[in-house]
Short mmCIF file of C-alpha atoms in Angstrom, two decimals:
data_model
loop_
_atom_site.label_atom_id
_atom_site.label_comp_id
_atom_site.label_asym_id
_atom_site.label_seq_id
_atom_site.Cartn_x
_atom_site.Cartn_y
_atom_site.Cartn_z
CA MET A 30 30.09 92.82 62.84
CA LYS A 31 27.97 95.88 63.40
CA LYS A 32 25.85 95.57 66.55
CA VAL A 33 22.15 96.26 65.96
CA ALA A 34 19.35 96.38 68.44
CA ILE A 35 15.66 96.04 67.46
CA VAL A 36 13.39 97.30 70.18
CA GLY A 37 10.00 95.61 69.93
CA VAL A 38 9.45 92.34 68.19
CA GLY A 39 5.96 92.63 66.78
CA PRO A 40 5.28 92.84 63.06
CA THR A 41 7.40 96.03 62.47
CA GLY A 42 10.36 94.55 64.28
CA ILE A 43 9.92 91.28 62.44
CA TYR A 44 9.79 92.96 59.05
CA THR A 45 12.97 94.95 60.04
CA LEU A 46 14.85 91.80 60.84
CA HIS A 47 13.52 90.12 57.71
CA ALA A 48 14.82 92.94 55.50
CA LEU A 49 18.22 92.84 57.13
CA VAL A 50 18.55 89.03 56.72
CA GLU A 51 17.47 89.19 53.12
CA HIS A 52 20.09 91.90 52.39
CA GLY A 53 22.58 89.23 53.49
CA GLU A 54 25.40 91.13 55.29
CA PRO A 55 25.87 89.32 58.57
CA LEU A 56 25.20 91.51 61.68
CA ALA A 57 25.08 91.05 65.45
CA VAL A 58 21.42 91.61 66.12
CA GLN A 59 19.90 91.89 69.56
CA LEU A 60 16.12 91.73 69.83
CA TYR A 61 14.30 93.07 72.82
CA GLU A 62 10.64 92.22 73.52
CA GLN A 63 8.86 93.28 76.74
CA ALA A 64 6.19 90.54 76.40
CA GLU A 65 6.82 86.96 77.41
CA GLU A 66 6.74 85.80 73.76
CA ALA A 67 8.39 87.70 70.92
CA GLY A 68 6.96 87.77 67.40
CA VAL A 69 3.27 88.10 68.15
CA GLY A 70 2.48 91.82 68.45
CA MET A 71 0.11 93.49 70.95
CA PRO A 72 -3.05 93.49 68.80
CA TYR A 73 -2.66 89.74 68.08
CA ASN A 74 -1.53 88.56 71.50
CA SER A 75 -4.06 86.26 73.26
CA ASP A 76 -3.59 88.35 76.42
CA ASN A 77 -4.96 91.42 74.65
CA THR A 78 -7.58 89.97 72.29
CA SER A 79 -10.23 87.32 72.38
CA PRO A 80 -10.85 84.53 69.77
CA HIS A 81 -13.97 86.47 68.72
CA MET A 82 -12.04 89.53 67.58
CA LEU A 83 -11.50 89.58 63.86
CA ALA A 84 -8.52 91.02 61.94
CA ASN A 85 -9.64 93.42 59.18
CA ILE A 86 -6.91 92.31 56.81
CA ALA A 87 -6.89 89.21 54.67
CA SER A 88 -4.05 87.04 53.43
CA ILE A 89 -4.12 88.71 49.98
CA GLU A 90 -3.06 92.06 51.58
CA ILE A 91 -0.46 90.79 54.14
CA PRO A 92 3.19 91.16 53.03
CA PRO A 93 4.41 87.49 53.21
CA ILE A 94 7.44 86.38 55.09
CA TYR A 95 8.67 83.43 52.96
CA ILE A 96 5.14 81.98 52.72
CA THR A 97 1.79 83.72 52.65
CA TYR A 98 -0.62 83.72 55.53
CA LEU A 99 -3.00 81.52 53.56
CA THR A 100 -0.30 78.96 52.87
CA TRP A 101 0.60 78.90 56.54
CA LEU A 102 -3.06 78.35 57.53
CA GLN A 103 -3.29 75.46 55.01
CA ASN A 104 -0.22 73.87 56.61
CA GLN A 105 -1.92 73.79 60.05
CA SER A 106 -3.76 70.81 61.41
CA ASP A 107 -7.52 70.46 61.41
CA ASP A 108 -7.54 70.40 65.18
CA TYR A 109 -5.57 73.66 65.36
CA LEU A 110 -7.99 75.42 62.90
CA ALA A 111 -11.00 74.07 64.79
CA GLN A 112 -9.88 75.87 67.96
CA PHE A 113 -10.83 79.10 66.21
CA GLY A 114 -13.93 77.83 64.39
CA VAL A 115 -12.11 77.67 61.07
CA GLU A 116 -12.70 74.94 58.51
CA ARG A 117 -9.87 74.01 56.10
CA THR A 118 -12.35 73.77 53.15
CA SER A 119 -13.45 77.39 53.79
CA LEU A 120 -10.01 78.96 53.67
CA HIS A 121 -9.36 81.53 51.01
CA GLU A 122 -7.17 84.58 50.48
CA ARG A 123 -9.82 87.20 51.12
CA GLN A 124 -11.03 85.69 54.40
CA PHE A 125 -11.11 87.63 57.59
CA LEU A 126 -10.09 85.45 60.61
CA PRO A 127 -9.48 85.88 64.35
CA ARG A 128 -6.61 88.14 65.26
CA VAL A 129 -4.94 85.50 67.46
CA LEU A 130 -4.34 83.38 64.34
CA LEU A 131 -2.27 86.28 62.92
CA GLY A 132 -0.33 86.36 66.09
CA ASP A 133 0.55 82.66 65.67
CA TYR A 134 1.51 83.30 62.05
CA TYR A 135 3.89 86.14 62.94
CA ARG A 136 5.45 84.12 65.76
CA ASP A 137 6.10 81.25 63.38
CA ARG A 138 7.48 83.48 60.68
CA PHE A 139 9.73 85.26 63.24
CA LEU A 140 11.23 81.93 64.20
CA ALA A 141 11.79 81.20 60.54
CA VAL A 142 13.62 84.48 59.99
CA MET A 143 15.70 83.76 63.11
CA GLU A 144 16.67 80.35 61.76
CA LYS A 145 17.70 81.79 58.40
CA ALA A 146 19.66 84.58 60.09
CA ARG A 147 21.75 82.06 61.98
CA GLU A 148 22.25 79.87 58.96
CA THR A 149 23.60 82.88 56.98
CA GLY A 150 26.10 83.97 59.58
CA PHE A 151 24.11 86.50 61.68
CA ASP A 152 24.76 86.52 65.42
CA VAL A 153 21.18 86.85 66.71
CA SER A 154 20.27 87.11 70.41
CA LEU A 155 16.63 87.19 71.56
CA TYR A 156 15.63 88.74 74.91
CA GLU A 157 12.04 88.11 75.90
CA SER A 158 10.37 89.66 78.95
CA SER A 159 12.92 92.40 78.41
CA GLU A 160 11.64 95.94 78.34
CA VAL A 161 13.96 98.64 77.09
CA THR A 162 13.36 101.20 79.87
CA ASP A 163 15.80 103.86 78.63
CA LEU A 164 17.72 104.64 75.49
CA ARG A 165 20.32 107.30 74.61
CA ALA A 166 22.50 108.11 71.70
CA ASP A 167 25.97 109.58 71.94
CA ASP A 168 29.07 109.97 69.77
CA HIS A 169 30.04 106.30 70.37
CA GLY A 170 26.70 104.67 69.56
CA VAL A 171 23.46 103.88 71.35
CA GLY A 172 23.03 102.76 74.95
CA LEU A 173 20.02 100.71 75.93
CA TRP A 174 18.99 100.05 79.55
CA VAL A 175 16.96 96.80 79.90
CA ASN A 176 14.54 96.21 82.77
CA HIS A 177 15.99 99.24 84.55
CA ALA A 178 19.51 97.75 84.66
CA PRO A 179 22.21 100.08 86.09
CA GLN A 180 24.53 99.71 83.03
CA PRO A 181 23.51 100.03 79.39
CA VAL A 182 23.96 97.58 76.55
CA LEU A 183 25.94 99.34 73.78
CA VAL A 184 25.12 98.98 70.03
CA ASP A 185 25.99 100.75 66.82
CA PHE A 186 22.45 101.13 65.62
CA ALA A 187 18.98 100.87 67.21
CA ALA A 188 15.65 100.34 65.38
CA ILE A 189 12.73 101.33 67.52
CA ALA A 190 9.66 99.24 66.53
CA THR A 191 7.54 99.59 69.65
CA GLY A 192 4.16 99.66 67.91
CA HIS A 193 1.15 100.99 69.72
CA LEU A 194 1.52 102.78 73.07
CA TRP A 195 -1.05 104.02 75.52
CA PRO A 196 0.43 106.93 77.56
CA GLU A 197 0.92 106.36 81.28
CA GLU A 198 -1.70 108.89 82.28
CA ASP A 199 -4.26 106.64 80.64
CA THR A 200 -4.08 104.12 83.50
CA SER A 201 -7.27 102.12 83.72
CA SER A 202 -9.63 101.57 86.60
CA ARG A 203 -12.43 99.01 86.72
CA PRO A 204 -15.25 101.37 85.70
CA TYR A 205 -13.19 102.92 82.93
CA PHE A 206 -10.92 101.40 80.26
CA PRO A 207 -8.88 103.88 78.27
CA SER A 208 -8.70 101.41 75.42
CA PRO A 209 -9.84 97.84 74.64
CA TRP A 210 -6.20 96.77 75.27
CA THR A 211 -5.84 98.04 78.86
CA GLY A 212 -7.15 95.09 80.92
CA LEU A 213 -10.49 94.55 79.28
CA MET A 214 -9.71 91.02 78.23
CA ASP A 215 -8.96 89.99 81.87
CA ALA A 216 -11.82 91.87 83.46
CA ALA A 217 -15.14 90.29 84.59
CA ILE A 218 -17.67 92.75 83.21
CA PRO A 219 -20.99 92.52 85.10
CA ALA A 220 -24.41 92.72 83.43
CA CYS A 221 -24.70 96.47 83.62
CA ARG A 222 -24.83 99.65 81.48
CA VAL A 223 -21.75 99.61 79.20
CA GLY A 224 -20.74 102.58 77.12
CA ILE A 225 -18.24 102.34 74.32
CA LEU A 226 -16.72 105.47 72.77
CA GLY A 227 -16.20 104.80 69.12
CA THR A 228 -18.06 102.86 66.36
CA SER A 229 -15.10 101.39 64.48
CA LEU A 230 -13.95 97.74 64.43
CA SER A 231 -12.10 98.20 67.72
CA ALA A 232 -15.38 99.41 69.43
CA ILE A 233 -17.33 96.48 67.93
CA ASP A 234 -14.63 94.06 69.06
CA ALA A 235 -14.80 95.51 72.58
CA ALA A 236 -18.64 95.05 72.55
CA VAL A 237 -18.21 91.46 71.39
CA ALA A 238 -15.63 90.74 74.15
CA VAL A 239 -18.07 92.01 76.73
CA VAL A 240 -21.21 90.20 75.48
CA CYS A 241 -19.42 86.88 75.12
CA GLN A 242 -19.19 86.89 78.98
CA HIS A 243 -22.98 86.96 79.02
CA GLY A 244 -24.16 84.65 76.23
CA ALA A 245 -23.26 83.20 72.88
CA PHE A 246 -23.78 83.80 69.15
CA THR A 247 -25.73 81.08 67.31
CA THR A 248 -26.54 80.46 63.64
CA ASP A 249 -29.98 79.28 62.57
CA ALA A 250 -30.90 76.97 59.72
CA ASP A 251 -31.08 79.90 57.29
CA GLY A 252 -27.60 81.05 58.19
CA GLU A 253 -28.80 84.09 60.19
CA LEU A 254 -26.72 85.05 63.20
CA HIS A 255 -28.42 85.49 66.60
CA PHE A 256 -27.27 86.27 70.17
CA GLN A 257 -28.68 84.31 73.11
CA ARG A 258 -28.34 86.18 76.37
CA ARG A 259 -28.12 84.27 79.62
CA PRO A 260 -31.06 84.59 81.99
CA GLN A 261 -28.89 86.24 84.71
CA SER A 262 -27.55 88.87 82.29
CA GLN A 263 -30.81 90.65 81.45
CA ASN A 264 -29.50 94.00 82.83
CA LEU A 265 -26.66 94.10 80.26
CA THR A 266 -26.95 96.92 77.72
CA LEU A 267 -24.28 98.32 75.39
CA THR A 268 -24.15 101.73 73.72
CA LEU A 269 -21.74 102.51 70.90
CA MET A 270 -21.29 106.27 70.51
CA SER A 271 -19.49 108.77 68.27
CA ARG A 272 -19.99 112.32 67.19
CA THR A 273 -22.02 111.28 64.15
CA GLY A 274 -23.40 107.95 65.26
CA VAL A 275 -22.42 106.49 61.81
CA LEU A 276 -21.41 102.90 61.65
CA PRO A 277 -18.62 101.67 59.33
CA GLU A 278 -19.64 99.77 56.24
CA ALA A 279 -18.69 96.21 55.35
CA ASP A 280 -15.47 95.49 53.51
CA PHE A 281 -16.11 95.51 49.76
CA TYR A 282 -14.72 93.48 46.91
CA CYS A 283 -12.08 95.09 44.68
CA PRO A 284 -9.09 94.04 42.63
CA LEU A 285 -5.79 93.52 44.50
CA PRO A 286 -3.05 94.58 44.12
CA TYR A 287 -4.43 98.07 43.31
CA GLU A 288 -4.88 99.06 39.72
CA PRO A 289 -3.23 102.42 38.79
CA LEU A 290 -5.26 105.64 38.96
CA ASP A 291 -5.81 107.39 35.63
CA ILE A 292 -5.95 111.06 36.58
CA VAL A 293 -4.30 111.40 39.99
CA THR A 294 -0.83 110.18 38.95
CA ASP A 295 2.47 110.90 40.62
CA ALA A 296 3.23 113.40 37.88
CA ALA A 297 -0.14 115.21 38.39
CA LEU A 298 0.45 115.41 42.17
CA GLU A 299 4.04 116.58 41.77
CA GLN A 300 2.76 119.33 39.39
CA ALA A 301 0.12 120.40 41.94
CA ILE A 302 2.67 120.44 44.76
CA ALA A 303 5.23 122.44 42.62
CA GLN A 304 2.72 125.31 42.29
CA GLY A 305 3.05 126.01 46.06
CA ALA A 306 1.19 125.42 49.25
CA LYS A 307 -1.33 128.20 48.65
CA GLY A 308 -4.46 126.61 47.13
CA LEU A 309 -2.86 123.12 47.07
CA LEU A 310 -5.82 121.42 48.76
CA ASP A 311 -8.29 122.81 46.28
CA ARG A 312 -6.03 121.88 43.34
CA VAL A 313 -5.75 118.30 44.61
CA PHE A 314 -9.51 118.09 45.22
CA SER A 315 -10.00 119.11 41.57
CA LEU A 316 -7.84 116.13 40.56
CA ILE A 317 -9.89 113.88 42.83
CA VAL A 318 -13.10 115.15 41.21
CA GLN A 319 -11.71 114.41 37.75
CA GLU A 320 -10.72 110.86 38.85
CA LEU A 321 -14.17 110.16 40.26
CA GLN A 322 -15.91 111.55 37.23
CA HIS A 323 -13.76 109.40 34.99
CA THR A 324 -14.36 106.31 37.13
CA ALA A 325 -17.97 106.74 38.25
CA PRO A 326 -19.81 109.41 36.26
CA GLY A 327 -23.33 108.25 37.37
CA TRP A 328 -22.48 108.38 41.05
CA CYS A 329 -20.81 111.75 40.68
CA GLU A 330 -24.01 113.16 39.06
CA GLN A 331 -26.13 111.62 41.83
CA ILE A 332 -24.27 113.46 44.58
CA ALA A 333 -23.75 116.60 42.50
CA LEU A 334 -19.98 116.32 42.79
CA GLU A 335 -19.36 119.31 40.53
CA GLN A 336 -21.02 121.54 43.17
CA LEU A 337 -18.96 120.15 46.06
CA THR A 338 -15.75 121.40 47.56
CA ALA A 339 -12.99 119.87 49.67
CA ASP A 340 -15.02 121.14 52.62
CA THR A 341 -18.49 119.78 51.67
CA PHE A 342 -17.56 116.46 50.07
CA ALA A 343 -17.66 114.66 53.42
CA ASP A 344 -21.19 115.91 54.12
CA ALA A 345 -22.32 114.47 50.82
CA TRP A 346 -20.52 111.20 51.49
CA PHE A 347 -22.26 110.66 54.82
CA ALA A 348 -25.57 112.28 53.99
CA GLU A 349 -27.55 109.22 52.86
CA ARG A 350 -26.23 107.10 55.72
CA LYS A 351 -27.21 109.73 58.31
CA LYS A 352 -30.84 109.75 56.98
CA HIS A 353 -31.26 106.04 57.87
CA ASP A 354 -31.35 104.11 61.13
CA PRO A 355 -27.78 102.89 61.48
CA PHE A 356 -28.76 99.26 61.84
CA ALA A 357 -31.13 99.36 58.88
CA TRP A 358 -28.37 100.87 56.72
CA ALA A 359 -25.89 98.24 58.05
CA ARG A 360 -28.31 95.48 56.91
CA LEU A 361 -28.77 96.99 53.48
CA ASN A 362 -25.06 97.55 53.07
CA LEU A 363 -24.25 94.02 54.15
CA GLN A 364 -26.67 92.55 51.57
CA GLU A 365 -25.13 94.71 48.83
CA VAL A 366 -21.55 93.84 49.69
CA GLU A 367 -22.29 90.09 49.84
CA ARG A 368 -23.99 90.18 46.48
CA ASN A 369 -21.00 92.05 44.98
CA LYS A 370 -18.53 89.56 46.45
CA GLN A 371 -20.41 86.64 44.91
CA VAL A 372 -20.12 88.05 41.40
CA GLN A 373 -16.80 89.84 42.07
CA HIS A 374 -18.36 93.26 41.33
CA THR A 375 -16.32 96.37 42.23
CA VAL A 376 -18.13 99.54 43.25
CA PRO A 377 -16.12 102.06 41.16
CA TRP A 378 -16.23 105.13 43.43
CA ARG A 379 -15.28 103.11 46.56
CA TYR A 380 -12.37 101.55 44.80
CA ALA A 381 -11.19 104.92 43.44
CA LEU A 382 -11.29 106.46 46.91
CA LEU A 383 -9.47 103.42 48.39
CA ARG A 384 -6.61 103.91 45.96
CA LEU A 385 -6.70 107.69 46.33
CA HIS A 386 -6.07 107.81 50.04
CA GLU A 387 -2.60 106.42 49.80
CA VAL A 388 -1.45 108.81 47.12
CA ILE A 389 -3.18 111.85 48.66
CA GLU A 390 -1.33 111.20 51.92
CA GLU A 391 1.83 112.15 50.14
CA VAL A 392 0.38 115.70 49.75
CA VAL A 393 -0.59 116.24 53.34
CA PRO A 394 2.83 117.43 54.61
CA HIS A 395 2.87 120.12 51.92
CA LEU A 396 -0.37 121.75 52.93
CA GLU A 397 -0.63 125.05 54.77
CA ASP A 398 -1.79 124.85 58.37
CA HIS A 399 -5.27 126.04 57.55
CA ASP A 400 -5.67 123.57 54.68
CA ARG A 401 -4.37 120.70 56.82
CA MET A 402 -7.17 121.38 59.27
CA ARG A 403 -9.62 121.55 56.33
CA PHE A 404 -8.35 118.26 55.12
CA LYS A 405 -8.61 116.66 58.52
CA ARG A 406 -12.26 117.85 58.99
CA GLY A 407 -13.32 116.86 55.49
CA LEU A 408 -11.55 114.55 53.03
CA ALA A 409 -9.58 112.65 55.69
CA ARG A 410 -12.90 111.51 57.26
CA VAL A 411 -14.08 110.14 53.89
CA PHE A 412 -10.81 108.32 53.22
CA ILE A 413 -10.74 106.79 56.73
CA ASP A 414 -14.39 105.69 56.54
CA ASN A 415 -13.75 104.01 53.20
CA TYR A 416 -10.45 102.23 53.97
CA ALA A 417 -11.63 101.23 57.53
CA ALA A 418 -14.48 99.07 56.14
CA ILE A 419 -14.92 96.06 58.43
CA PRO A 420 -15.48 92.34 58.07
CA SER A 421 -18.97 91.28 57.12
CA GLU A 422 -19.07 89.05 60.16
CA SER A 423 -18.67 92.05 62.42
CA ILE A 424 -21.73 93.72 60.85
CA ARG A 425 -23.67 90.46 61.45
CA ARG A 426 -22.67 90.49 65.05
CA LEU A 427 -23.81 94.08 65.44
CA LEU A 428 -27.22 93.27 63.90
CA ALA A 429 -27.56 90.16 66.12
CA LEU A 430 -26.86 92.26 69.24
CA HIS A 431 -29.35 94.86 68.21
CA GLU A 432 -31.97 92.25 67.44
CA ALA A 433 -31.42 90.80 70.93
CA GLY A 434 -32.16 94.23 72.47
CA LEU A 435 -28.58 94.71 73.68
CA MET A 436 -27.12 97.30 71.43
CA GLU A 437 -27.85 100.92 70.55
CA ILE A 438 -25.98 103.63 68.64
CA LEU A 439 -25.69 107.11 70.03
CA ALA A 440 -24.89 110.23 67.97
CA LEU A 441 -23.18 112.63 70.45
CA GLY A 442 -22.73 115.72 68.25
CA ASN A 443 -19.68 117.92 68.52
CA GLU A 444 -20.48 119.55 71.90
CA TYR A 445 -20.84 116.56 74.22
CA GLU A 446 -19.11 116.33 77.54
CA ARG A 447 -17.70 113.29 79.45
CA TYR A 448 -17.16 113.00 83.25
CA ASP A 449 -15.27 110.05 84.62
CA GLU A 450 -16.56 109.61 88.13
CA PRO A 451 -15.28 107.03 90.66
CA THR A 452 -18.19 104.54 90.09
CA LYS A 453 -19.51 105.63 86.69
CA THR A 454 -18.98 107.59 83.53
CA VAL A 455 -21.40 110.41 82.61
CA ILE A 456 -22.02 111.57 79.07
CA VAL A 457 -23.94 114.81 78.48
CA HIS A 458 -25.13 115.55 74.90
CA HIS A 459 -27.91 117.60 73.39
CA GLY A 460 -29.15 118.41 76.89
CA GLN A 461 -29.38 114.80 77.90
CA ARG A 462 -27.45 112.91 80.58
CA ARG A 463 -26.51 109.31 80.21
CA GLU A 464 -24.75 107.20 82.81
CA TYR A 465 -22.65 104.07 82.32
CA ASP A 466 -21.35 101.67 84.93
CA ILE A 467 -18.49 100.51 82.65
CA PHE A 468 -17.00 102.75 79.97
CA ILE A 469 -14.49 101.74 77.30
CA ASN A 470 -12.67 104.30 75.10
CA ALA A 471 -12.26 102.53 71.80
CA ARG A 472 -11.34 105.51 69.50
CA GLY A 473 -7.97 103.99 68.68
CA GLN A 474 -4.38 105.12 68.91
CA LYS A 475 -3.81 108.87 69.27
CA PRO A 476 -0.83 110.55 67.57
CA LEU A 477 1.91 110.96 70.24
CA LYS A 478 4.61 113.59 70.69
CA SER A 479 8.16 113.70 72.05
CA LYS A 480 6.90 114.12 75.62
CA ASP A 481 5.25 110.66 75.35
CA ILE A 482 8.38 108.74 74.36
CA PRO A 483 8.89 106.01 76.95
CA PHE A 484 12.71 106.32 77.01
CA PRO A 485 13.55 109.16 79.46
CA SER A 486 17.05 109.93 78.19
CA LEU A 487 15.98 110.03 74.51
CA ARG A 488 12.91 112.02 75.43
CA HIS A 489 15.11 114.59 77.19
CA GLN A 490 17.46 114.74 74.23
CA LEU A 491 14.61 115.38 71.80
CA LEU A 492 12.89 117.99 73.94
CA ALA A 493 16.27 119.72 74.52
CA CYS A 494 16.50 120.08 70.73
CA GLY A 495 13.12 121.85 70.81
CA ASP A 496 11.46 118.92 68.89
CA ASP A 497 7.85 118.72 70.01
CA ILE A 498 7.56 115.92 67.47
CA PRO A 499 10.59 113.72 66.65
CA ASP A 500 12.49 115.03 63.57
CA ILE A 501 12.56 111.87 61.42
CA GLY A 502 14.23 111.31 58.06
CA GLU A 503 12.62 109.55 55.07
CA ASP A 504 14.41 106.41 56.14
CA TYR A 505 12.95 106.84 59.70
CA THR A 506 16.24 107.77 61.25
CA LEU A 507 16.23 110.59 63.80
CA LEU A 508 17.81 113.74 62.45
CA ALA A 509 18.16 115.27 65.89
CA PRO A 510 19.87 115.29 68.24
CA GLU A 511 23.07 115.16 66.25
CA ALA A 512 24.33 112.10 68.11
CA ALA A 513 21.27 110.12 67.01
CA ARG A 514 21.76 110.77 63.31
CA GLY A 515 22.48 107.54 61.52
CA ARG A 516 22.28 105.65 64.83
CA ILE A 517 18.58 105.44 65.76
CA ALA A 518 15.69 104.56 63.38
CA PHE A 519 12.34 105.55 64.89
CA GLY A 520 9.46 103.43 63.59
CA GLY A 521 6.99 103.79 66.47
CA LEU A 522 3.68 104.14 64.71
CA PRO A 523 2.00 106.64 67.10
CA TRP A 524 4.74 109.25 66.42
CA LEU A 525 4.52 108.82 62.59
CA MET A 526 0.81 109.63 62.47
CA HIS A 527 1.46 113.40 62.41
CA ASP A 528 2.64 113.52 58.80
CA ARG A 529 1.20 110.12 57.81
CA PRO A 530 -2.49 110.41 58.96
CA PHE A 531 -3.43 107.09 57.33
CA THR A 532 -0.49 105.09 58.70
CA GLN A 533 -1.98 101.85 59.91
CA GLY A 534 -1.85 98.15 59.69
CA LEU A 535 0.54 95.39 58.64
CA THR A 536 1.38 96.87 55.23
CA ALA A 537 2.68 99.98 56.98
CA SER A 538 4.71 97.79 59.39
CA ALA A 539 6.32 96.06 56.42
CA ASP A 540 7.14 99.35 54.71
CA ILE A 541 8.60 100.88 57.86
CA GLY A 542 10.62 97.79 58.66
CA ALA A 543 12.12 97.70 55.21
CA ALA A 544 12.97 101.43 55.40
CA MET A 545 14.61 101.11 58.83
CA ALA A 546 16.70 98.19 57.56
CA GLN A 547 17.71 100.28 54.56
CA ALA A 548 18.71 103.10 56.91
CA LEU A 549 21.44 100.83 58.35
CA ILE A 550 22.43 99.35 54.98
CA LYS A 551 22.50 102.61 53.01
CA PRO A 552 21.55 105.73 55.09
CA THR A 553 20.08 108.70 53.27
CA LEU A 554 19.50 111.23 56.11
CA ASN A 555 16.99 113.06 53.88
CA ARG A 556 14.49 115.06 55.89
CA ARG A 557 10.85 114.10 55.84
CA ARG A 558 8.48 116.86 54.76
CA LYS A 559 6.75 119.23 57.17
CA LEU A 560 4.86 117.38 59.87
CA TRP A 561 1.10 117.16 60.32
CA GLU A 562 0.79 119.31 63.42
CA GLU A 563 -2.09 118.80 65.89
CA ALA A 564 -4.22 121.82 66.29
#
């Protein structure tokens, strides 16, 4: 049997193992997970998240492992569901539920894959609380050092599925948390001035984790959500902040799986790419305009789409929202979204942009450097805002916190400065100074480079090749150094974000896992296109 190591047993690692097992050729598979319990994943682990934090993906979107997430939930006991405030009668395939439930689903499905693997002749070994602290490829295979062991474990092929990573220099202190996942869940946050950098779901979840130490959400007879602060927590305030001060909108109803686009087809994009990099972004934007005009002519006329460019479209997208108080807009948007869900009405331009972001991502590696930066400043912001819509319940929580006098939104602008002092964080913007006793950076995962790889020997090998960013094939195998070709598949999400700016979520984990399994089954060694370089 070939010896295979899977490093990291969260969703990406599970989907990798699942694809190998479904292929059917027995292998000797060693699974290494640094956490105490494999199969959960960092964002869904109860150590890193609270029961109040919601996943922004529903069963209908989650790639199933033998059974769907909804079926698994329906198989659970009433007592189990009640722990998370879930009623069996309310379960449906578009429902957003606590993240910790997803962790339990993936743990259960991981064990099911393990059982099938052993039944079909695989030799599977699981090592929990086992961190791969170094990794190196040579002409004989791949060596893995586990928990700083003096001697390596040798395998023929290694799939790196390590998921999110916060660089070591981002170590947290009590007044400052470099992410919501670096000790926040275990910290006792006093009733003080709390600043949160970011306005996405991660930032909202961080706010909810803090306030639930100081009170509780309640629902009145009319179904309205409120927050009751404890008397001893009157000094608690929270500020969510970003450059624009714009809040995300609520997740909207649309048909799933996606319906095909009519104008921006694979053939149309291939033709645009074939004409060369010069002017490619503008040619692609012209296709986007045609798709939107075909789908939503009234909306296009309303925003004067014909007069917009790839550089000004984002300004038009956010213009109306910026004119309104963010909480007033959130309430109006929530009412609209809930009405649309009741009658299963799809807002055509939102659905078009949702489908467009995945196909347009294929174009990004072909853009010239200047156009990549234009894309990042403009169209990418629209796509991200649209696909990162959040659960309606998260909007309700924001509104309840604002109503309780706890929450404000701050628009920093582009020229703000931040100073992390020993006992506080200082934000300076528009000539104003704001101080926070606790500060949480909730902007999400940053793209990482070769220097950030947590395996010293592999990091040295990549840097010695001159690869500032890992050179990865279409099947996610490393193309350099030469010894790694066909031996290491690299599916660490932070290192893939350079040429896949929208890589995120469980669907990406499933795609990457399937591709890494295919790399072992039938390697291609085709080079991925030019990477999305950070400027």
